[in-house]
Amino acid sequence: MRILAAMSGGVDSAVAAARAVEAGHDVVGVHLALSRAGGTLRTGSRGCCTIEDALDARRAADVLGIPFYVWDFSERFRDDVIEDFIAEYQAGRTPNPCMRCNEKIKFAALLERAIELGFDAVCTGHYATLIDGEQGLELHRASDNAKDQSYVLGVLTAEQLAHTYFPLGTTPSKAIVRAEAESRGLSVAQKPDSHDICFIPDGDTRGWLAEKVGTATGEIVDRSGEVVGSHEGAHAFTVGQRRGLKLGIPAPDGKPRFVLEVRPVSNTVVVGPKEALAIAEIAGERFSWAGAAPTESAFECHVQIRAHAEPVPAQAEVSDTGVRVVPDVPLDGVAPGQTAVLYVGTRVLGQFTIDTTVSAVPVGA
């Protein structure tokens, strides 16, 4: 096949490209410039998409003997990922920018251009596997559960999966990938993984949002509506947050309080006991299937609400208005805006953006 290898400058994408070459494919490397004024250097695991990363990707391509290009996707990244991130926080939701980047950039904008240029597939260093099932191509978890990235790929559609290539999915461990990079002479063999939001490399999401959307004093209230503190912008809070609340009135039982809800219209933050973070039901209108859609409107599955969360057995129901999921045991600290990915065994069935949640602990209980 003609393969376009997305090379981030890290060890995973470099080894993925190497394996594509070794498999006999016609491979071209490409690095995505996602910022018009990208940083020069990384600091350990902080940041990505820097000039240093682009140079690392180029060096890896040179070692592999493949053509290499840098494509400017900064405008699309700004509109589809950064602006979406800001808008979601302003609306009181908790977005996942990595999920949105996969959906809008790597497997939409990049894949669209790749197909236009005659490539058969885009190759990435994600840890996930593709399997030919009875109803077509299926997305499954990686062999290494510790590195599995199927959650952040849950937004991919059947059409997109048909043009993707994940050479690392069956690799037993990341240590094997690093050892392989070393043996191939790739300088990124021991390069740290990136863990932070790439456009907020210092990790200060609250400060970054304050610069983008400003501050506005509002009230912090408990579940009964009593004012227990104040804040300088509801966008700076996320469901489940405990630190930085600076409450003026302690809880009657003396226990810590957590953010339960963010109300952007009234600029209000609702806090309460940890038990109230338990969620008995989630639902969302925006959903997609990673391959064949379920044949039944109601079915058993597992639901995962974060990239590294444990999947929870659940009952799902699909209708014209969206997806509703009732977990067998309450979920912890779910926020509107998060992505819920549904699994059947190791297979990714699909995903939806959480719009509403129902607490397992009624007010006053």
PDB file of N, CA, C and O in Angstrom, residues 52-126:
ATOM      1  N   GLU A  52      11.678  20.983  18.067  1.00  0.00           N
ATOM      2  CA  GLU A  52      12.504  19.819  18.396  1.00  0.00           C
ATOM      3  C   GLU A  52      11.846  18.526  17.916  1.00  0.00           C
ATOM      4  O   GLU A  52      12.499  17.632  17.387  1.00  0.00           O
ATOM      5  N   ASP A  53      10.518  18.420  18.104  1.00  0.00           N
ATOM      6  CA  ASP A  53       9.796  17.226  17.665  1.00  0.00           C
ATOM      7  C   ASP A  53       9.850  17.072  16.151  1.00  0.00           C
ATOM      8  O   ASP A  53      10.012  15.962  15.627  1.00  0.00           O
ATOM      9  N   ALA A  54       9.705  18.193  15.428  1.00  0.00           N
ATOM     10  CA  ALA A  54       9.769  18.143  13.969  1.00  0.00           C
ATOM     11  C   ALA A  54      11.144  17.660  13.498  1.00  0.00           C
ATOM     12  O   ALA A  54      11.258  16.859  12.555  1.00  0.00           O
ATOM     13  N   LEU A  55      12.193  18.138  14.169  1.00  0.00           N
ATOM     14  CA  LEU A  55      13.548  17.717  13.805  1.00  0.00           C
ATOM     15  C   LEU A  55      13.777  16.242  14.128  1.00  0.00           C
ATOM     16  O   LEU A  55      14.427  15.517  13.373  1.00  0.00           O
ATOM     17  N   ASP A  56      13.223  15.779  15.260  1.00  0.00           N
ATOM     18  CA  ASP A  56      13.332  14.365  15.611  1.00  0.00           C
ATOM     19  C   ASP A  56      12.632  13.497  14.567  1.00  0.00           C
ATOM     20  O   ASP A  56      13.119  12.419  14.200  1.00  0.00           O
ATOM     21  N   ALA A  57      11.463  13.947  14.112  1.00  0.00           N
ATOM     22  CA  ALA A  57      10.732  13.198  13.089  1.00  0.00           C
ATOM     23  C   ALA A  57      11.524  13.140  11.790  1.00  0.00           C
ATOM     24  O   ALA A  57      11.590  12.091  11.130  1.00  0.00           O
ATOM     25  N   ARG A  58      12.135  14.260  11.418  1.00  0.00           N
ATOM     26  CA  ARG A  58      12.931  14.296  10.181  1.00  0.00           C
ATOM     27  C   ARG A  58      14.132  13.352  10.280  1.00  0.00           C
ATOM     28  O   ARG A  58      14.447  12.633   9.323  1.00  0.00           O
ATOM     29  N   ARG A  59      14.794  13.346  11.437  1.00  0.00           N
ATOM     30  CA  ARG A  59      15.948  12.456  11.603  1.00  0.00           C
ATOM     31  C   ARG A  59      15.520  10.987  11.495  1.00  0.00           C
ATOM     32  O   ARG A  59      16.225  10.164  10.906  1.00  0.00           O
ATOM     33  N   ALA A  60      14.363  10.662  12.063  1.00  0.00           N
ATOM     34  CA  ALA A  60      13.871   9.283  11.978  1.00  0.00           C
ATOM     35  C   ALA A  60      13.573   8.914  10.522  1.00  0.00           C
ATOM     36  O   ALA A  60      13.903   7.802  10.068  1.00  0.00           O
ATOM     37  N   ALA A  61      12.958   9.827   9.785  1.00  0.00           N
ATOM     38  CA  ALA A  61      12.660   9.572   8.371  1.00  0.00           C
ATOM     39  C   ALA A  61      13.946   9.372   7.569  1.00  0.00           C
ATOM     40  O   ALA A  61      14.006   8.515   6.681  1.00  0.00           O
ATOM     41  N   ASP A  62      14.974  10.142   7.889  1.00  0.00           N
ATOM     42  CA  ASP A  62      16.260   9.992   7.205  1.00  0.00           C
ATOM     43  C   ASP A  62      16.854   8.604   7.463  1.00  0.00           C
ATOM     44  O   ASP A  62      17.388   7.962   6.548  1.00  0.00           O
ATOM     45  N   VAL A  63      16.764   8.142   8.711  1.00  0.00           N
ATOM     46  CA  VAL A  63      17.280   6.809   9.042  1.00  0.00           C
ATOM     47  C   VAL A  63      16.518   5.736   8.269  1.00  0.00           C
ATOM     48  O   VAL A  63      17.105   4.759   7.782  1.00  0.00           O
ATOM     49  N   LEU A  64      15.210   5.930   8.115  1.00  0.00           N
ATOM     50  CA  LEU A  64      14.380   4.950   7.413  1.00  0.00           C
ATOM     51  C   LEU A  64      14.486   5.080   5.899  1.00  0.00           C
ATOM     52  O   LEU A  64      14.026   4.199   5.171  1.00  0.00           O
ATOM     53  N   GLY A  65      15.049   6.190   5.444  1.00  0.00           N
ATOM     54  CA  GLY A  65      15.210   6.392   4.002  1.00  0.00           C
ATOM     55  C   GLY A  65      13.910   6.679   3.276  1.00  0.00           C
ATOM     56  O   GLY A  65      13.720   6.265   2.125  1.00  0.00           O
ATOM     57  N   ILE A  66      13.007   7.404   3.944  1.00  0.00           N
ATOM     58  CA  ILE A  66      11.719   7.728   3.313  1.00  0.00           C
ATOM     59  C   ILE A  66      11.590   9.235   3.121  1.00  0.00           C
ATOM     60  O   ILE A  66      12.191  10.020   3.855  1.00  0.00           O
ATOM     61  N   PRO A  67      10.812   9.672   2.134  1.00  0.00           N
ATOM     62  CA  PRO A  67      10.557  11.108   1.967  1.00  0.00           C
ATOM     63  C   PRO A  67       9.873  11.659   3.206  1.00  0.00           C
ATOM     64  O   PRO A  67       9.153  10.933   3.910  1.00  0.00           O
ATOM     65  N   PHE A  68      10.077  12.941   3.496  1.00  0.00           N
ATOM     66  CA  PHE A  68       9.525  13.539   4.707  1.00  0.00           C
ATOM     67  C   PHE A  68       9.071  14.964   4.423  1.00  0.00           C
ATOM     68  O   PHE A  68       9.758  15.730   3.734  1.00  0.00           O
ATOM     69  N   TYR A  69       7.911  15.312   4.959  1.00  0.00           N
ATOM     70  CA  TYR A  69       7.359  16.653   4.781  1.00  0.00           C
ATOM     71  C   TYR A  69       6.788  17.162   6.109  1.00  0.00           C
ATOM     72  O   TYR A  69       6.420  16.374   6.974  1.00  0.00           O
ATOM     73  N   VAL A  70       6.722  18.466   6.239  1.00  0.00           N
ATOM     74  CA  VAL A  70       6.014  19.102   7.357  1.00  0.00           C
ATOM     75  C   VAL A  70       4.809  19.822   6.772  1.00  0.00           C
ATOM     76  O   VAL A  70       4.952  20.656   5.876  1.00  0.00           O
ATOM     77  N   TRP A  71       3.625  19.479   7.270  1.00  0.00           N
ATOM     78  CA  TRP A  71       2.396  20.108   6.795  1.00  0.00           C
ATOM     79  C   TRP A  71       1.844  21.038   7.866  1.00  0.00           C
ATOM     80  O   TRP A  71       1.752  20.679   9.045  1.00  0.00           O
ATOM     81  N   ASP A  72       1.447  22.226   7.455  1.00  0.00           N
ATOM     82  CA  ASP A  72       0.915  23.230   8.370  1.00  0.00           C
ATOM     83  C   ASP A  72      -0.588  23.012   8.552  1.00  0.00           C
ATOM     84  O   ASP A  72      -1.380  23.311   7.662  1.00  0.00           O
ATOM     85  N   PHE A  73      -0.945  22.469   9.693  1.00  0.00           N
ATOM     86  CA  PHE A  73      -2.357  22.276  10.036  1.00  0.00           C
ATOM     87  C   PHE A  73      -2.755  23.181  11.196  1.00  0.00           C
ATOM     88  O   PHE A  73      -3.736  22.924  11.887  1.00  0.00           O
ATOM     89  N   SER A  74      -1.992  24.248  11.411  1.00  0.00           N
ATOM     90  CA  SER A  74      -2.201  25.082  12.592  1.00  0.00           C
ATOM     91  C   SER A  74      -3.568  25.769  12.594  1.00  0.00           C
ATOM     92  O   SER A  74      -4.203  25.895  13.651  1.00  0.00           O
ATOM     93  N   GLU A  75      -4.033  26.209  11.424  1.00  0.00           N
ATOM     94  CA  GLU A  75      -5.315  26.907  11.374  1.00  0.00           C
ATOM     95  C   GLU A  75      -6.460  25.949  11.693  1.00  0.00           C
ATOM     96  O   GLU A  75      -7.366  26.271  12.474  1.00  0.00           O
ATOM     97  N   ARG A  76      -6.399  24.768  11.101  1.00  0.00           N
ATOM     98  CA  ARG A  76      -7.437  23.763  11.364  1.00  0.00           C
ATOM     99  C   ARG A  76      -7.393  23.323  12.830  1.00  0.00           C
ATOM    100  O   ARG A  76      -8.433  23.143  13.471  1.00  0.00           O
ATOM    101  N   PHE A  77      -6.194  23.164  13.379  1.00  0.00           N
ATOM    102  CA  PHE A  77      -6.039  22.764  14.777  1.00  0.00           C
ATOM    103  C   PHE A  77      -6.597  23.838  15.701  1.00  0.00           C
ATOM    104  O   PHE A  77      -7.283  23.533  16.677  1.00  0.00           O
ATOM    105  N   ARG A  78      -6.333  25.092  15.381  1.00  0.00           N
ATOM    106  CA  ARG A  78      -6.857  26.190  16.203  1.00  0.00           C
ATOM    107  C   ARG A  78      -8.386  26.174  16.203  1.00  0.00           C
ATOM    108  O   ARG A  78      -9.023  26.276  17.259  1.00  0.00           O
ATOM    109  N   ASP A  79      -8.980  26.038  15.006  1.00  0.00           N
ATOM    110  CA  ASP A  79     -10.435  26.109  14.904  1.00  0.00           C
ATOM    111  C   ASP A  79     -11.128  24.889  15.502  1.00  0.00           C
ATOM    112  O   ASP A  79     -12.137  25.016  16.212  1.00  0.00           O
ATOM    113  N   ASP A  80     -10.602  23.694  15.220  1.00  0.00           N
ATOM    114  CA  ASP A  80     -11.301  22.465  15.582  1.00  0.00           C
ATOM    115  C   ASP A  80     -10.935  21.914  16.953  1.00  0.00           C
ATOM    116  O   ASP A  80     -11.696  21.128  17.520  1.00  0.00           O
ATOM    117  N   VAL A  81      -9.771  22.294  17.490  1.00  0.00           N
ATOM    118  CA  VAL A  81      -9.346  21.733  18.770  1.00  0.00           C
ATOM    119  C   VAL A  81      -9.261  22.807  19.846  1.00  0.00           C
ATOM    120  O   VAL A  81      -9.921  22.713  20.886  1.00  0.00           O
ATOM    121  N   ILE A  82      -8.462  23.853  19.606  1.00  0.00           N
ATOM    122  CA  ILE A  82      -8.265  24.867  20.652  1.00  0.00           C
ATOM    123  C   ILE A  82      -9.537  25.666  20.901  1.00  0.00           C
ATOM    124  O   ILE A  82      -9.961  25.839  22.048  1.00  0.00           O
ATOM    125  N   GLU A  83     -10.173  26.163  19.836  1.00  0.00           N
ATOM    126  CA  GLU A  83     -11.395  26.950  20.020  1.00  0.00           C
ATOM    127  C   GLU A  83     -12.520  26.088  20.585  1.00  0.00           C
ATOM    128  O   GLU A  83     -13.333  26.562  21.393  1.00  0.00           O
ATOM    129  N   ASP A  84     -12.567  24.837  20.172  1.00  0.00           N
ATOM    130  CA  ASP A  84     -13.563  23.913  20.727  1.00  0.00           C
ATOM    131  C   ASP A  84     -13.319  23.706  22.214  1.00  0.00           C
ATOM    132  O   ASP A  84     -14.267  23.660  23.013  1.00  0.00           O
ATOM    133  N   PHE A  85     -12.052  23.582  22.603  1.00  0.00           N
ATOM    134  CA  PHE A  85     -11.679  23.401  24.006  1.00  0.00           C
ATOM    135  C   PHE A  85     -12.171  24.586  24.840  1.00  0.00           C
ATOM    136  O   PHE A  85     -12.769  24.410  25.907  1.00  0.00           O
ATOM    137  N   ILE A  86     -11.940  25.792  24.345  1.00  0.00           N
ATOM    138  CA  ILE A  86     -12.376  26.998  25.060  1.00  0.00           C
ATOM    139  C   ILE A  86     -13.895  27.056  25.144  1.00  0.00           C
ATOM    140  O   ILE A  86     -14.467  27.317  26.212  1.00  0.00           O
ATOM    141  N   ALA A  87     -14.569  26.794  24.026  1.00  0.00           N
ATOM    142  CA  ALA A  87     -16.029  26.867  23.992  1.00  0.00           C
ATOM    143  C   ALA A  87     -16.667  25.848  24.926  1.00  0.00           C
ATOM    144  O   ALA A  87     -17.677  26.138  25.595  1.00  0.00           O
ATOM    145  N   GLU A  88     -16.089  24.650  25.009  1.00  0.00           N
ATOM    146  CA  GLU A  88     -16.639  23.625  25.885  1.00  0.00           C
ATOM    147  C   GLU A  88     -16.524  24.045  27.353  1.00  0.00           C
ATOM    148  O   GLU A  88     -17.463  23.871  28.135  1.00  0.00           O
ATOM    149  N   TYR A  89     -15.380  24.606  27.732  1.00  0.00           N
ATOM    150  CA  TYR A  89     -15.229  25.072  29.114  1.00  0.00           C
ATOM    151  C   TYR A  89     -16.187  26.224  29.413  1.00  0.00           C
ATOM    152  O   TYR A  89     -16.764  26.302  30.503  1.00  0.00           O
ATOM    153  N   GLN A  90     -16.358  27.113  28.446  1.00  0.00           N
ATOM    154  CA  GLN A  90     -17.290  28.227  28.646  1.00  0.00           C
ATOM    155  C   GLN A  90     -18.723  27.732  28.816  1.00  0.00           C
ATOM    156  O   GLN A  90     -19.540  28.392  29.462  1.00  0.00           O
ATOM    157  N   ALA A  91     -19.022  26.578  28.227  1.00  0.00           N
ATOM    158  CA  ALA A  91     -20.362  26.004  28.331  1.00  0.00           C
ATOM    159  C   ALA A  91     -20.518  25.116  29.556  1.00  0.00           C
ATOM    160  O   ALA A  91     -21.558  24.471  29.737  1.00  0.00           O
ATOM    161  N   GLY A  92     -19.471  25.050  30.397  1.00  0.00           N
ATOM    162  CA  GLY A  92     -19.553  24.268  31.616  1.00  0.00           C
ATOM    163  C   GLY A  92     -19.270  22.795  31.428  1.00  0.00           C
ATOM    164  O   GLY A  92     -19.596  21.975  32.295  1.00  0.00           O
ATOM    165  N   ARG A  93     -18.655  22.441  30.293  1.00  0.00           N
ATOM    166  CA  ARG A  93     -18.333  21.042  30.036  1.00  0.00           C
ATOM    167  C   ARG A  93     -16.828  20.812  30.135  1.00  0.00           C
ATOM    168  O   ARG A  93     -16.043  21.757  30.116  1.00  0.00           O
ATOM    169  N   THR A  94     -16.437  19.543  30.240  1.00  0.00           N
ATOM    170  CA  THR A  94     -15.027  19.169  30.356  1.00  0.00           C
ATOM    171  C   THR A  94     -14.615  18.437  29.093  1.00  0.00           C
ATOM    172  O   THR A  94     -14.923  17.250  28.930  1.00  0.00           O
ATOM    173  N   PRO A  95     -13.924  19.101  28.161  1.00  0.00           N
ATOM    174  CA  PRO A  95     -13.593  18.488  26.874  1.00  0.00           C
ATOM    175  C   PRO A  95     -12.356  17.602  26.938  1.00  0.00           C
ATOM    176  O   PRO A  95     -11.573  17.664  27.891  1.00  0.00           O
ATOM    177  N   ASN A  96     -12.189  16.790  25.909  1.00  0.00           N
ATOM    178  CA  ASN A  96     -10.995  15.957  25.760  1.00  0.00           C
ATOM    179  C   ASN A  96     -10.323  16.365  24.451  1.00  0.00           C
ATOM    180  O   ASN A  96     -10.717  15.899  23.371  1.00  0.00           O
ATOM    181  N   PRO A  97      -9.313  17.253  24.503  1.00  0.00           N
ATOM    182  CA  PRO A  97      -8.707  17.762  23.274  1.00  0.00           C
ATOM    183  C   PRO A  97      -7.991  16.692  22.447  1.00  0.00           C
ATOM    184  O   PRO A  97      -7.932  16.795  21.218  1.00  0.00           O
ATOM    185  N   CYS A  98      -7.441  15.666  23.109  1.00  0.00           N
ATOM    186  CA  CYS A  98      -6.770  14.597  22.357  1.00  0.00           C
ATOM    187  C   CYS A  98      -7.776  13.817  21.520  1.00  0.00           C
ATOM    188  O   CYS A  98      -7.502  13.429  20.384  1.00  0.00           O
ATOM    189  N   MET A  99      -8.960  13.578  22.092  1.00  0.00           N
ATOM    190  CA  MET A  99     -10.029  12.909  21.358  1.00  0.00           C
ATOM    191  C   MET A  99     -10.449  13.756  20.158  1.00  0.00           C
ATOM    192  O   MET A  99     -10.620  13.260  19.042  1.00  0.00           O
ATOM    193  N   ARG A 100     -10.582  15.063  20.385  1.00  0.00           N
ATOM    194  CA  ARG A 100     -11.003  15.951  19.307  1.00  0.00           C
ATOM    195  C   ARG A 100      -9.926  16.048  18.226  1.00  0.00           C
ATOM    196  O   ARG A 100     -10.225  16.124  17.043  1.00  0.00           O
ATOM    197  N   CYS A 101      -8.653  16.002  18.614  1.00  0.00           N
ATOM    198  CA  CYS A 101      -7.563  16.056  17.641  1.00  0.00           C
ATOM    199  C   CYS A 101      -7.579  14.815  16.757  1.00  0.00           C
ATOM    200  O   CYS A 101      -7.393  14.901  15.538  1.00  0.00           O
ATOM    201  N   ASN A 102      -7.802  13.649  17.354  1.00  0.00           N
ATOM    202  CA  ASN A 102      -7.897  12.433  16.553  1.00  0.00           C
ATOM    203  C   ASN A 102      -9.066  12.513  15.588  1.00  0.00           C
ATOM    204  O   ASN A 102      -8.963  12.123  14.419  1.00  0.00           O
ATOM    205  N   GLU A 103     -10.205  13.012  16.078  1.00  0.00           N
ATOM    206  CA  GLU A 103     -11.407  13.075  15.264  1.00  0.00           C
ATOM    207  C   GLU A 103     -11.281  14.081  14.122  1.00  0.00           C
ATOM    208  O   GLU A 103     -11.603  13.773  12.968  1.00  0.00           O
ATOM    209  N   LYS A 104     -10.808  15.288  14.441  1.00  0.00           N
ATOM    210  CA  LYS A 104     -10.846  16.378  13.477  1.00  0.00           C
ATOM    211  C   LYS A 104      -9.553  16.568  12.679  1.00  0.00           C
ATOM    212  O   LYS A 104      -9.583  17.077  11.558  1.00  0.00           O
ATOM    213  N   ILE A 105      -8.412  16.185  13.256  1.00  0.00           N
ATOM    214  CA  ILE A 105      -7.131  16.459  12.606  1.00  0.00           C
ATOM    215  C   ILE A 105      -6.506  15.187  12.019  1.00  0.00           C
ATOM    216  O   ILE A 105      -6.429  15.028  10.797  1.00  0.00           O
ATOM    217  N   LYS A 106      -6.104  14.265  12.856  1.00  0.00           N
ATOM    218  CA  LYS A 106      -5.330  13.111  12.382  1.00  0.00           C
ATOM    219  C   LYS A 106      -6.133  12.163  11.500  1.00  0.00           C
ATOM    220  O   LYS A 106      -5.593  11.580  10.561  1.00  0.00           O
ATOM    221  N   PHE A 107      -7.421  11.996  11.805  1.00  0.00           N
ATOM    222  CA  PHE A 107      -8.200  11.040  11.028  1.00  0.00           C
ATOM    223  C   PHE A 107      -9.347  11.711  10.277  1.00  0.00           C
ATOM    224  O   PHE A 107     -10.306  11.054   9.885  1.00  0.00           O
ATOM    225  N   ALA A 108      -9.244  13.001  10.071  1.00  0.00           N
ATOM    226  CA  ALA A 108     -10.196  13.722   9.223  1.00  0.00           C
ATOM    227  C   ALA A 108      -9.390  14.576   8.256  1.00  0.00           C
ATOM    228  O   ALA A 108      -9.232  14.224   7.089  1.00  0.00           O
ATOM    229  N   ALA A 109      -8.821  15.672   8.748  1.00  0.00           N
ATOM    230  CA  ALA A 109      -8.062  16.563   7.867  1.00  0.00           C
ATOM    231  C   ALA A 109      -6.882  15.856   7.221  1.00  0.00           C
ATOM    232  O   ALA A 109      -6.680  15.933   5.993  1.00  0.00           O
ATOM    233  N   LEU A 110      -6.078  15.145   8.018  1.00  0.00           N
ATOM    234  CA  LEU A 110      -4.903  14.451   7.472  1.00  0.00           C
ATOM    235  C   LEU A 110      -5.318  13.323   6.541  1.00  0.00           C
ATOM    236  O   LEU A 110      -4.767  13.163   5.445  1.00  0.00           O
ATOM    237  N   LEU A 111      -6.288  12.528   6.959  1.00  0.00           N
ATOM    238  CA  LEU A 111      -6.726  11.402   6.143  1.00  0.00           C
ATOM    239  C   LEU A 111      -7.356  11.878   4.836  1.00  0.00           C
ATOM    240  O   LEU A 111      -7.130  11.291   3.766  1.00  0.00           O
ATOM    241  N   GLU A 112      -8.129  12.960   4.898  1.00  0.00           N
ATOM    242  CA  GLU A 112      -8.735  13.509   3.684  1.00  0.00           C
ATOM    243  C   GLU A 112      -7.665  13.915   2.678  1.00  0.00           C
ATOM    244  O   GLU A 112      -7.757  13.597   1.490  1.00  0.00           O
ATOM    245  N   ARG A 113      -6.636  14.600   3.163  1.00  0.00           N
ATOM    246  CA  ARG A 113      -5.565  15.023   2.260  1.00  0.00           C
ATOM    247  C   ARG A 113      -4.787  13.815   1.736  1.00  0.00           C
ATOM    248  O   ARG A 113      -4.398  13.780   0.565  1.00  0.00           O
ATOM    249  N   ALA A 114      -4.571  12.837   2.593  1.00  0.00           N
ATOM    250  CA  ALA A 114      -3.841  11.630   2.180  1.00  0.00           C
ATOM    251  C   ALA A 114      -4.569  10.926   1.036  1.00  0.00           C
ATOM    252  O   ALA A 114      -3.952  10.524   0.035  1.00  0.00           O
ATOM    253  N   ILE A 115      -5.875  10.776   1.173  1.00  0.00           N
ATOM    254  CA  ILE A 115      -6.652  10.097   0.131  1.00  0.00           C
ATOM    255  C   ILE A 115      -6.650  10.913  -1.156  1.00  0.00           C
ATOM    256  O   ILE A 115      -6.526  10.364  -2.265  1.00  0.00           O
ATOM    257  N   GLU A 116      -6.746  12.239  -1.022  1.00  0.00           N
ATOM    258  CA  GLU A 116      -6.696  13.110  -2.199  1.00  0.00           C
ATOM    259  C   GLU A 116      -5.382  12.944  -2.962  1.00  0.00           C
ATOM    260  O   GLU A 116      -5.339  13.061  -4.192  1.00  0.00           O
ATOM    261  N   LEU A 117      -4.293  12.664  -2.224  1.00  0.00           N
ATOM    262  CA  LEU A 117      -2.970  12.515  -2.833  1.00  0.00           C
ATOM    263  C   LEU A 117      -2.678  11.080  -3.272  1.00  0.00           C
ATOM    264  O   LEU A 117      -1.569  10.784  -3.712  1.00  0.00           O
ATOM    265  N   GLY A 118      -3.659  10.215  -3.135  1.00  0.00           N
ATOM    266  CA  GLY A 118      -3.492   8.861  -3.633  1.00  0.00           C
ATOM    267  C   GLY A 118      -2.962   7.851  -2.640  1.00  0.00           C
ATOM    268  O   GLY A 118      -2.609   6.727  -3.022  1.00  0.00           O
ATOM    269  N   PHE A 119      -2.894   8.194  -1.353  1.00  0.00           N
ATOM    270  CA  PHE A 119      -2.448   7.230  -0.345  1.00  0.00           C
ATOM    271  C   PHE A 119      -3.607   6.301   0.024  1.00  0.00           C
ATOM    272  O   PHE A 119      -4.774   6.687  -0.032  1.00  0.00           O
ATOM    273  N   ASP A 120      -3.255   5.090   0.417  1.00  0.00           N
ATOM    274  CA  ASP A 120      -4.270   4.116   0.806  1.00  0.00           C
ATOM    275  C   ASP A 120      -4.637   4.212   2.280  1.00  0.00           C
ATOM    276  O   ASP A 120      -5.754   3.879   2.669  1.00  0.00           O
ATOM    277  N   ALA A 121      -3.672   4.626   3.102  1.00  0.00           N
ATOM    278  CA  ALA A 121      -3.934   4.655   4.544  1.00  0.00           C
ATOM    279  C   ALA A 121      -2.981   5.604   5.246  1.00  0.00           C
ATOM    280  O   ALA A 121      -1.912   5.931   4.733  1.00  0.00           O
ATOM    281  N   VAL A 122      -3.390   6.024   6.442  1.00  0.00           N
ATOM    282  CA  VAL A 122      -2.545   6.798   7.348  1.00  0.00           C
ATOM    283  C   VAL A 122      -2.062   5.866   8.447  1.00  0.00           C
ATOM    284  O   VAL A 122      -2.857   5.136   9.049  1.00  0.00           O
ATOM    285  N   CYS A 123      -0.766   5.893   8.694  1.00  0.00           N
ATOM    286  CA  CYS A 123      -0.141   5.055   9.723  1.00  0.00           C
ATOM    287  C   CYS A 123       0.190   5.920  10.934  1.00  0.00           C
ATOM    288  O   CYS A 123       0.757   7.005  10.793  1.00  0.00           O
ATOM    289  N   THR A 124      -0.170   5.465  12.123  1.00  0.00           N
ATOM    290  CA  THR A 124       0.172   6.188  13.351  1.00  0.00           C
ATOM    291  C   THR A 124       0.751   5.211  14.375  1.00  0.00           C
ATOM    292  O   THR A 124       0.671   3.993  14.218  1.00  0.00           O
ATOM    293  N   GLY A 125       1.294   5.764  15.443  1.00  0.00           N
ATOM    294  CA  GLY A 125       1.884   4.956  16.498  1.00  0.00           C
ATOM    295  C   GLY A 125       0.928   4.643  17.621  1.00  0.00           C
ATOM    296  O   GLY A 125       1.364   4.297  18.724  1.00  0.00           O
ATOM    297  N   HIS A 126      -0.372   4.729  17.374  1.00  0.00           N
ATOM    298  CA  HIS A 126      -1.350   4.399  18.412  1.00  0.00           C
ATOM    299  C   HIS A 126      -1.325   2.900  18.726  1.00  0.00           C
ATOM    300  O   HIS A 126      -1.130   2.066  17.841  1.00  0.00           O
TER     301      HIS A 126
END
